[in-house]
GROMACS .gro file of C-alpha atoms in nm:
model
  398
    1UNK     CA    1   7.254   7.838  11.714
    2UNK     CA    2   7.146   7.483  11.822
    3UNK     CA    3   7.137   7.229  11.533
    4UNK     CA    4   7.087   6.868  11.605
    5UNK     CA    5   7.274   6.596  11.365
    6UNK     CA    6   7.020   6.504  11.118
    7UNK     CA    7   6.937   6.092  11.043
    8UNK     CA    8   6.732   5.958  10.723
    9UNK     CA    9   6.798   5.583  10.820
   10UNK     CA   10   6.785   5.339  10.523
   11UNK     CA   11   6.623   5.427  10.214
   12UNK     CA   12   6.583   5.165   9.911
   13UNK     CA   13   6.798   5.287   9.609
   14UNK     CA   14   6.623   5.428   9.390
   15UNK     CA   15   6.374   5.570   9.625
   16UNK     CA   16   6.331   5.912   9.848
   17UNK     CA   17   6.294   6.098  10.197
   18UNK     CA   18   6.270   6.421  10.281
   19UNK     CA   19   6.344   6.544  10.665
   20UNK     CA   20   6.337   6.875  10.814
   21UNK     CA   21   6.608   7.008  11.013
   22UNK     CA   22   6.540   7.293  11.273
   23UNK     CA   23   6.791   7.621  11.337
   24UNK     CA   24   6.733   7.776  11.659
   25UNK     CA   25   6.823   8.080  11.800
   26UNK     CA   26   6.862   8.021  12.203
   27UNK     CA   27   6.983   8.421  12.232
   28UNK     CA   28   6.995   8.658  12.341
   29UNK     CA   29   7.117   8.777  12.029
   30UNK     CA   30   6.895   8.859  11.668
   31UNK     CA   31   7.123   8.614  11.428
   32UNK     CA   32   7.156   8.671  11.094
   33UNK     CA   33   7.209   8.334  10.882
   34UNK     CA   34   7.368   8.385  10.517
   35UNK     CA   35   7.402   8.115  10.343
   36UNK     CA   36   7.399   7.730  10.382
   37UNK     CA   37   7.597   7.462  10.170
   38UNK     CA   38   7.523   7.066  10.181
   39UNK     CA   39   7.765   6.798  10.090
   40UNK     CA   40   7.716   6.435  10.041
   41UNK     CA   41   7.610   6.196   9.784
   42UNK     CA   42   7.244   6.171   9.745
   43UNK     CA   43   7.161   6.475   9.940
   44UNK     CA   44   7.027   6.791   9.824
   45UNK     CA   45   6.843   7.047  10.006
   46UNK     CA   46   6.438   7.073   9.891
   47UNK     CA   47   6.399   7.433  10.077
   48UNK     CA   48   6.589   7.668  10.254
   49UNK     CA   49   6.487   8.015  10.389
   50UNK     CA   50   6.572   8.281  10.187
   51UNK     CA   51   6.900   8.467  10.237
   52UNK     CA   52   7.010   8.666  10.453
   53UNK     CA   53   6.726   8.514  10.712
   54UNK     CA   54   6.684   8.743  11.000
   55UNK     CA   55   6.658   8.504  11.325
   56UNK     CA   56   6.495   8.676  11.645
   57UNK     CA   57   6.613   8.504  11.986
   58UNK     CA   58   6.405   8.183  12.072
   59UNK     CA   59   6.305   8.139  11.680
   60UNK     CA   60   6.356   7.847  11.487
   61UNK     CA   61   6.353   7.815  11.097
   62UNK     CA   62   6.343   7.476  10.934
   63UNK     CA   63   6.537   7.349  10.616
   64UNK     CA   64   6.424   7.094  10.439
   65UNK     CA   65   6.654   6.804  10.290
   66UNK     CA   66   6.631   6.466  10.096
   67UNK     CA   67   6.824   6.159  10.079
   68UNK     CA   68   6.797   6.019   9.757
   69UNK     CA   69   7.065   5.760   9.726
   70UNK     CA   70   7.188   5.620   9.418
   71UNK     CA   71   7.408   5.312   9.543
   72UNK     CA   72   7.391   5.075   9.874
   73UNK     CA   73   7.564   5.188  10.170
   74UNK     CA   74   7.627   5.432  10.430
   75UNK     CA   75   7.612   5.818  10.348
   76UNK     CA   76   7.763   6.046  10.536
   77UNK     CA   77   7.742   6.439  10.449
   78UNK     CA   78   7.730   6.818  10.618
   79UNK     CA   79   7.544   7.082  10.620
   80UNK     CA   80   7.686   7.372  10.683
   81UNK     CA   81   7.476   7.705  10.838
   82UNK     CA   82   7.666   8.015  10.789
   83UNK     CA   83   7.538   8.284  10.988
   84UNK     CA   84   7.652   8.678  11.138
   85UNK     CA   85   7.560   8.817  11.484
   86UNK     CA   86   7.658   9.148  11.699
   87UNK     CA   87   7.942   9.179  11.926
   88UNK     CA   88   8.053   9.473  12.021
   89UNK     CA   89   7.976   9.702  11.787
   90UNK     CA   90   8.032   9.506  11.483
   91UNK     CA   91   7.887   9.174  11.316
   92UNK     CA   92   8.115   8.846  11.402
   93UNK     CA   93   8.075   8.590  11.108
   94UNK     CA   94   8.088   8.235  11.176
   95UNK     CA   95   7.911   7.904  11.098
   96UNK     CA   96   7.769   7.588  11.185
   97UNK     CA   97   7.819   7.253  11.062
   98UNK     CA   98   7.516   6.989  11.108
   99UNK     CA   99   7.590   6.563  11.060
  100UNK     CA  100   7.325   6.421  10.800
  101UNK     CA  101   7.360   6.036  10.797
  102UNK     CA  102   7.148   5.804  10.552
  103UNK     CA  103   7.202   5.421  10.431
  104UNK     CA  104   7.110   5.346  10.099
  105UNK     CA  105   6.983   5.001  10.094
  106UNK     CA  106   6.988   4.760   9.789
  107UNK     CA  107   6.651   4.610   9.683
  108UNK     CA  108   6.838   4.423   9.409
  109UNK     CA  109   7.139   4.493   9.199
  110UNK     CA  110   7.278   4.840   9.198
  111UNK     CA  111   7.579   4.923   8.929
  112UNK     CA  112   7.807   5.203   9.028
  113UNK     CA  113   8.100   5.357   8.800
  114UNK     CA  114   8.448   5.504   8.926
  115UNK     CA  115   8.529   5.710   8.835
  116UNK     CA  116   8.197   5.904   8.755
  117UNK     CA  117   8.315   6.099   8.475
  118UNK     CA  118   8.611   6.122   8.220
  119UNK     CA  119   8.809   6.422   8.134
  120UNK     CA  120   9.074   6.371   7.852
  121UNK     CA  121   9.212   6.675   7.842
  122UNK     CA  122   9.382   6.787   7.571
  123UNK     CA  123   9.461   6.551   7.277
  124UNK     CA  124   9.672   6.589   6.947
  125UNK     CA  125   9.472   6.512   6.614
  126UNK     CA  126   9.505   6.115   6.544
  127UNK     CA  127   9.653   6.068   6.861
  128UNK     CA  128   9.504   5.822   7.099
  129UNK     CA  129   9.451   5.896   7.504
  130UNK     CA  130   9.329   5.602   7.715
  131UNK     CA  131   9.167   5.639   8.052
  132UNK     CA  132   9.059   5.362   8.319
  133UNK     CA  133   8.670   5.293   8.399
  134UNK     CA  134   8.508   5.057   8.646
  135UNK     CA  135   8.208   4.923   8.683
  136UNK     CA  136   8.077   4.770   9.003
  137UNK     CA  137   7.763   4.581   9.164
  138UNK     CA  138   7.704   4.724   9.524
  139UNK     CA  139   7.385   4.534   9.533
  140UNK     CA  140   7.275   4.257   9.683
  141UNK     CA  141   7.183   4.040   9.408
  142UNK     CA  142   7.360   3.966   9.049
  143UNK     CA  143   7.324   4.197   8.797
  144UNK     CA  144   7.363   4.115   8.411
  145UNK     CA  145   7.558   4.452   8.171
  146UNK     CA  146   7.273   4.420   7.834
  147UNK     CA  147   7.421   4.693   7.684
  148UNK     CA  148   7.674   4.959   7.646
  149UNK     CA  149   7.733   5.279   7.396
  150UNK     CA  150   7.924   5.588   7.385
  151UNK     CA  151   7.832   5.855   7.199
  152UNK     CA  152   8.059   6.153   7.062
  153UNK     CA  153   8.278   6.212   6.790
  154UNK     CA  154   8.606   5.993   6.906
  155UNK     CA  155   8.507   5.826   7.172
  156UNK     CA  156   8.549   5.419   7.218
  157UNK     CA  157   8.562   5.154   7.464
  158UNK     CA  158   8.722   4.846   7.469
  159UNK     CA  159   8.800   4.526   7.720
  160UNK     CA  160   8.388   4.478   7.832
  161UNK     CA  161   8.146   4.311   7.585
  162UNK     CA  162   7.780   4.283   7.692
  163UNK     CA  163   7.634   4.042   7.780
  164UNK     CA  164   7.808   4.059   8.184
  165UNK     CA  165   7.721   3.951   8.501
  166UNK     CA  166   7.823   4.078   8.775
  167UNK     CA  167   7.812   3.912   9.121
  168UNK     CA  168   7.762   4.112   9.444
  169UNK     CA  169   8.048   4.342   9.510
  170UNK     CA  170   8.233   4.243   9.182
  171UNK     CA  171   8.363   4.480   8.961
  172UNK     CA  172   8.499   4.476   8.575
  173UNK     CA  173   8.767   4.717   8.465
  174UNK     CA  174   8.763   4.840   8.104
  175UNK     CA  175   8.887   5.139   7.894
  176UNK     CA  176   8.753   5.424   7.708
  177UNK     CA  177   8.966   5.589   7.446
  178UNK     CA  178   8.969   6.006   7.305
  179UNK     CA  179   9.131   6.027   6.925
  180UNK     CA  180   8.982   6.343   6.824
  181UNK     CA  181   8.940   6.409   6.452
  182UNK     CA  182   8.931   6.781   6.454
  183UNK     CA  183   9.008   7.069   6.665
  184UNK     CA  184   8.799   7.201   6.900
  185UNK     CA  185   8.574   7.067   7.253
  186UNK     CA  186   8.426   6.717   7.224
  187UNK     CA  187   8.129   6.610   7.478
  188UNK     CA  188   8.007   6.272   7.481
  189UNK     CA  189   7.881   6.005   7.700
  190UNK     CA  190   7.885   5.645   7.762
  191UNK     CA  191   7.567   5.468   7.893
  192UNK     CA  192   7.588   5.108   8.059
  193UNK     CA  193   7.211   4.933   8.035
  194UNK     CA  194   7.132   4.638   8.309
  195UNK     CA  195   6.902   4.494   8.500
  196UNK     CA  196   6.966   4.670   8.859
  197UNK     CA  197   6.779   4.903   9.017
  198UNK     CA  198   6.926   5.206   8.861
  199UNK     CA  199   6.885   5.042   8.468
  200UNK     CA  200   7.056   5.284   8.302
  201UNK     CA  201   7.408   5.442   8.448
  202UNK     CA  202   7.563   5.739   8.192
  203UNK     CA  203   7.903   5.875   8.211
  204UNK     CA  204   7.985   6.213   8.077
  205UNK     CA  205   8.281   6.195   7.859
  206UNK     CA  206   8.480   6.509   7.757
  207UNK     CA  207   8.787   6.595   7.593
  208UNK     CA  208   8.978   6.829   7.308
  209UNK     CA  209   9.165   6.767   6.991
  210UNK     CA  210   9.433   7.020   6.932
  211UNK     CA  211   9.624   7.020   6.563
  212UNK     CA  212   9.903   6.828   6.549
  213UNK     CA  213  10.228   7.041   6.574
  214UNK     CA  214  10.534   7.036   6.303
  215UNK     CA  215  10.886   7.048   6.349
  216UNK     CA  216  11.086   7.275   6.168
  217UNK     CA  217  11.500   7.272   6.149
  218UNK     CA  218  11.707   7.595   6.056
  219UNK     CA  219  11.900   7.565   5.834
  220UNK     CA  220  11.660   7.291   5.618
  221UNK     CA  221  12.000   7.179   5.496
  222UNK     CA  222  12.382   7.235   5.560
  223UNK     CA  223  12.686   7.218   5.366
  224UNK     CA  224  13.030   7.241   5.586
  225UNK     CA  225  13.212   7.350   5.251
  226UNK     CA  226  13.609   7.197   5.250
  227UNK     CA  227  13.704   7.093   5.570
  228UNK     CA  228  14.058   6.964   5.612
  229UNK     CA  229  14.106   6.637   5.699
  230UNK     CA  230  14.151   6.566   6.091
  231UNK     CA  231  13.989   6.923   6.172
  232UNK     CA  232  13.654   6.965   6.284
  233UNK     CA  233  13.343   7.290   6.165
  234UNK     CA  234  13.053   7.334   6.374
  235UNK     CA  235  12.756   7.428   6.278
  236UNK     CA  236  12.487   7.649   6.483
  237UNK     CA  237  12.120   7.521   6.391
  238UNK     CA  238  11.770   7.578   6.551
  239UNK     CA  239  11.456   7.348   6.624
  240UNK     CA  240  11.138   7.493   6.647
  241UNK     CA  241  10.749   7.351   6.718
  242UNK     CA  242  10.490   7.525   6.503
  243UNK     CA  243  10.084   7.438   6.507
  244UNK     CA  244  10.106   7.304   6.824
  245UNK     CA  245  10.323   7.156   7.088
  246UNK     CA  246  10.566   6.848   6.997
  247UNK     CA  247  10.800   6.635   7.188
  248UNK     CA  248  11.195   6.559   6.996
  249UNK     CA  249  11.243   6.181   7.132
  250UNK     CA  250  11.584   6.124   6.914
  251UNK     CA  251  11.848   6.217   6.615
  252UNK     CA  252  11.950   5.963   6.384
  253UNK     CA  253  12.252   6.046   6.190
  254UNK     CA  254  12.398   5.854   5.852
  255UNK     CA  255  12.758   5.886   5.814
  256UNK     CA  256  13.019   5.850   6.048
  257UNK     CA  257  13.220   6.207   6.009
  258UNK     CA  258  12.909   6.392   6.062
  259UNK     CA  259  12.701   6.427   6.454
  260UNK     CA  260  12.489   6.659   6.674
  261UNK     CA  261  12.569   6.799   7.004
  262UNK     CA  262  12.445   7.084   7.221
  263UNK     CA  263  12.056   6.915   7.271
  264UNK     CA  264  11.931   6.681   7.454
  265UNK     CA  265  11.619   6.451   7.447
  266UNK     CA  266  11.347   6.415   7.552
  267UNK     CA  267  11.254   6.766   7.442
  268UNK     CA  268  10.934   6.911   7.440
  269UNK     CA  269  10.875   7.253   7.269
  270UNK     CA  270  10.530   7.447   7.283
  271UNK     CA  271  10.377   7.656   6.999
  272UNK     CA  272  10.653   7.897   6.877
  273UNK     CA  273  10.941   7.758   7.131
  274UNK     CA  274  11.274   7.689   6.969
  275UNK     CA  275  11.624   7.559   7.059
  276UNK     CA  276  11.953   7.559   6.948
  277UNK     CA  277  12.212   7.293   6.863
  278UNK     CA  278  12.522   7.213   6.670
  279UNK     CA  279  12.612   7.029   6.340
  280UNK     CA  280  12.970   6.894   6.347
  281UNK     CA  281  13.174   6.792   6.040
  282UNK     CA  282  13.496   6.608   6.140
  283UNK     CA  283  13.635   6.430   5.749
  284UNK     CA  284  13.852   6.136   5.825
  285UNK     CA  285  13.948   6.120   5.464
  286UNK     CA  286  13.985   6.354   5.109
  287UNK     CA  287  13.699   6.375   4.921
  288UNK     CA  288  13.304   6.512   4.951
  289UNK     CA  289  13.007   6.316   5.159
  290UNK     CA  290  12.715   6.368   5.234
  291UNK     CA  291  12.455   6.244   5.541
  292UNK     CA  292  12.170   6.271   5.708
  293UNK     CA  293  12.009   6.396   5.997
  294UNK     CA  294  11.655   6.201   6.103
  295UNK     CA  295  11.527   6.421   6.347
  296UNK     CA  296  11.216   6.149   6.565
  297UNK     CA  297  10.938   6.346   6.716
  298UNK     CA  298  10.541   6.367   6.774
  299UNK     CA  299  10.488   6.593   6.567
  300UNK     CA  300  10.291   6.537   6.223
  301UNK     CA  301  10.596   6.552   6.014
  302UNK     CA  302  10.760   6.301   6.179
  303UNK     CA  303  11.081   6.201   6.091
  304UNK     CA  304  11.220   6.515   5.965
  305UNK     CA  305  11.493   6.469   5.731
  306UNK     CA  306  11.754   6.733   5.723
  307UNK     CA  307  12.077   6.706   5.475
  308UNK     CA  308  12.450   6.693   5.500
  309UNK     CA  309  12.731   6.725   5.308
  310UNK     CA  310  13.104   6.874   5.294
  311UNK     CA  311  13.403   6.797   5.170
  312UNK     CA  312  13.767   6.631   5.337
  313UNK     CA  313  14.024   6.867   5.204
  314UNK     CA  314  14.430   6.734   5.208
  315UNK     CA  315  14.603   6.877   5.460
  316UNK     CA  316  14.911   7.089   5.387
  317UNK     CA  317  15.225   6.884   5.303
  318UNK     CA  318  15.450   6.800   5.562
  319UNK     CA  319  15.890   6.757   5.560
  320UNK     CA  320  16.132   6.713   5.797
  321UNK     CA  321  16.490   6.781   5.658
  322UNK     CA  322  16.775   6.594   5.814
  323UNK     CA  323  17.141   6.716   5.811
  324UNK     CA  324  17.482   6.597   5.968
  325UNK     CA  325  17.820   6.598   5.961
  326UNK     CA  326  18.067   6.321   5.759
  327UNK     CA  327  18.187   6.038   5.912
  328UNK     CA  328  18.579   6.093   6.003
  329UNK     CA  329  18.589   5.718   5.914
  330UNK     CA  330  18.793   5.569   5.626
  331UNK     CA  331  18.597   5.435   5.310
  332UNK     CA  332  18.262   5.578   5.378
  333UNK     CA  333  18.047   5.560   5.085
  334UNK     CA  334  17.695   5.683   5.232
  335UNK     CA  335  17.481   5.674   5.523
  336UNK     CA  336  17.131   5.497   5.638
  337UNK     CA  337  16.861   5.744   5.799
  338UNK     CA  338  16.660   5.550   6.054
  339UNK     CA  339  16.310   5.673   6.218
  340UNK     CA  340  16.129   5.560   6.486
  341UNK     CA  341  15.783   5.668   6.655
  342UNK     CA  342  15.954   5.636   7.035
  343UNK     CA  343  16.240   5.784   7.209
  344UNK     CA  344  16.520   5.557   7.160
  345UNK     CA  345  16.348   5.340   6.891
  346UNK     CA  346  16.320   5.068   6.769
  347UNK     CA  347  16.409   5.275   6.454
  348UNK     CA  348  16.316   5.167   6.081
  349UNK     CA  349  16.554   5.275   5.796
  350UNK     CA  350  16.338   5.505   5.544
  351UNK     CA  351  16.602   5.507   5.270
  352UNK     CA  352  16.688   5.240   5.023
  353UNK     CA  353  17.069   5.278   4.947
  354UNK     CA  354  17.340   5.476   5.124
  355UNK     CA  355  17.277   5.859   5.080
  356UNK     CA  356  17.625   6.018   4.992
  357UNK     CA  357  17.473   6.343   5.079
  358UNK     CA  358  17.511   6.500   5.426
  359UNK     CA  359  17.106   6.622   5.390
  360UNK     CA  360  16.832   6.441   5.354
  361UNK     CA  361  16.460   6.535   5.341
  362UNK     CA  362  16.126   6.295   5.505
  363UNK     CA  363  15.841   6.345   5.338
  364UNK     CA  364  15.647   6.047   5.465
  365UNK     CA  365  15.531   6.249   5.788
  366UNK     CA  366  15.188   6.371   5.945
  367UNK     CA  367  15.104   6.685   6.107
  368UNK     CA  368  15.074   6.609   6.469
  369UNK     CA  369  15.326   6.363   6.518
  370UNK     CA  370  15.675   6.350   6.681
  371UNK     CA  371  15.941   6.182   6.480
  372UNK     CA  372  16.288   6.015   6.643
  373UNK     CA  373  16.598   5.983   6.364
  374UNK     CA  374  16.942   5.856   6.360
  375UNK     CA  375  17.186   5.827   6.136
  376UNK     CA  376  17.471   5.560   6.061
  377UNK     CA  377  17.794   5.568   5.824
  378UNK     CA  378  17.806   5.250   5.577
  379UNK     CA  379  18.144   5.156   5.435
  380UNK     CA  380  18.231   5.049   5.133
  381UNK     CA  381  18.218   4.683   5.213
  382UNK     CA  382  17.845   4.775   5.314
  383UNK     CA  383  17.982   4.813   5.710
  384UNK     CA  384  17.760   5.044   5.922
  385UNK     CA  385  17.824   5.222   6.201
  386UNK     CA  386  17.672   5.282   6.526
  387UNK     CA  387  17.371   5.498   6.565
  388UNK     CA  388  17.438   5.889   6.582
  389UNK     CA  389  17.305   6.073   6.867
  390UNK     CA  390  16.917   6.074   6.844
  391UNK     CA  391  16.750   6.435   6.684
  392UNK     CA  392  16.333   6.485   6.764
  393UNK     CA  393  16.123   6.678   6.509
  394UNK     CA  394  15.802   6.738   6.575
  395UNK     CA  395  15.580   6.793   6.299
  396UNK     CA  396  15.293   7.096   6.325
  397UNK     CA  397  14.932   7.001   6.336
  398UNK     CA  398  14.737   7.032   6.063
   0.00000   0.00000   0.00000
């Protein structure tokens, strides 16, 4: 195979050439060509041979190809010759590529868009999906925007209003928008009307609206029941996307004794996905509350409410009962019982007047805590003694 690199030169936008490039086969071979492919904007092959073209030694086959550019400036491309030939027994497959060169030139303005299409994707009902688009004057003389329109159900643009001139080599930026109404493929297209040499530039526009997914919470609602005070129940719960795919962005929860744990955000959950998480009821005080859950996502019922409530139930009631022996001293009438929070006090007295009793019971403790108590003698002239020796109780929890 000898292929030369193929040249157009400079073509006006707008405007065509055709040149023929010629395959030969210097042997001493038959070759065998099987395809051909051509890249490069503005090019485009006119004929070919048909396929698979036997090619004796010495013989030459022409293809035929046209530069047809669309914007000013250099064009590079390739095409490329695939082709089979015998060795040894078997066909070798190979291929050869071939340089095509061509510079469109600019007879006036020439508008050019990047990118050259817009693919949304996939966008929920209502929802709004913003993409870039750029237009630009390659050309060598200004070129005044007349018009623009889209067309398809959804589409927009914004930041560009016609009338706009555009210098050589600048460019305005705008955007096009997708909020689908419906579900389903949209097709559209937005055409830009000027003055340059290509009058009328269109851009294919594309997208698809998808429904708009719902959360759903399990349980809908949740009540904890009695819960005593300064314990903590846990609830298991589950979150799960229906309709569609959404994305959990936060959890707002009313009332202090009430939270969630176990999840974290964001969280996004396809069609049918689910995850787990925990309600926890921790009552600071007696008595029934209720709260709130406000569960924040994309989806359509967004926020999601989901209710609390439970009640703070007492505690059971704590004692500590004190005893010790009497005072060998003369004239004792009672004695003081002191408590303190600390080893080795301070100490506050929690009677009001001498017991004369050798027993005394505390019922102003809480579950939990460790309590420090001494005792003194008082006389009859109201005299106390030193402090006993120091006794710890330490009072269960709950």
């Amino acid at each position: 195979m000898s292929p030369s690199p193929l040249g157009f030169g400079t073509v006006p936008v707008g405007n065509s050439v055709m040149r023929a490039e010629s395959i030969r086969n210097p042997g001493p071979k038959k070759v065998i060509l099987t395809g051909a492919v051509l890249s490069g904007s503005g090019l485009r092959v006119a004929y070919h041979p048909l396929f698979p073209h036997r090619l004796r030694p010495g013989a030459s086959v022409a293809f035929n190809l046209i530069f047809a550019p669309q914007l000013a400036g250099t064009v590079t491309g390739t095409l490329t010759v695939y082709y089979k030939y015998p060795r040894n027994g078997s066909w070798y497959r190979t291929w050869r590529a071939i340089h095509v060169s061509g510079m469109g030139a600019a007879t006036s303005g020439s508008l050019g868009v990047n990118p050259s299409s817009l693919n949304f994707g996939t966008v929920q009902i209502s929802a709004t999906k913003t993409l870039p688009e750029t237009v630009r004057n390659s050309g060598r003389r200004a070129v005044t925007i007349s018009q623009m329109a889209v067309t398809g159900t959804g589409f927009a643009f914004s930041g560009i209003s016609p009338p706009v001139t555009l210098g050589t080599g600048q460019s305005a930026t705008f955007k096009v928008t997708f909020r689908p109404q419906a579900s389903g493929s949209v097709v559209g297209k937005l055409t830009i009307n000027s003055n340059a040499s290509n009058r009328m530039l269109a851009v294919p526009l594309s997208g698809s609206g998808s429904a708009a997914g719902k959360i759903v919470v399990s349980p809908s609602s949740v009540n904890f029941g009695s819960v005593t005070v300064g314990t903590a129940k846990t609830q298991a719960g589950t979150i799960s996307a229906v309709n569609g795919p959404v994305t959990i962005s936060a959890t707002k929860v009313t009332g202090s004794e009430f939270s969630v744990s176990g999840i974290s955000f964001p969280l996004t959950l396809n069609t049918g996905q689910s995850s787990s998480y925990k309600l926890v009821f921790a009552p600071t005080a007696s008595g029934t509350t209720s709260a709130t859950v406000t569960w924040l996502s994309s989806a359509s019922n967004s926020p999601l409410n989901q209710p609390l409530t439970g009640t703070g139930g007492a505690g059971p009631q704590h004692s500590v009962t004190l005893s010790w022996n009497a005072s060998t001293s003369r004239n004792v009438v009672g004695y003081n019982i002191y408590r303190g929070n600390v080893s080795g006090g301070p100490y506050t007295r929690i009677n009001t007047t001498p017991d004369p009793h050798l027993q005394n019971v505390d019922n102003n403790v809480q579950g939990g805590h460790t309590y420090y108590y001494v005792v003194t003698a008082v006389d009859s002239a109201g005299a106390e003694s030193v402090y006993s020796g120091q006794v710890k109780a330490v009072v269960p929890y709950p």
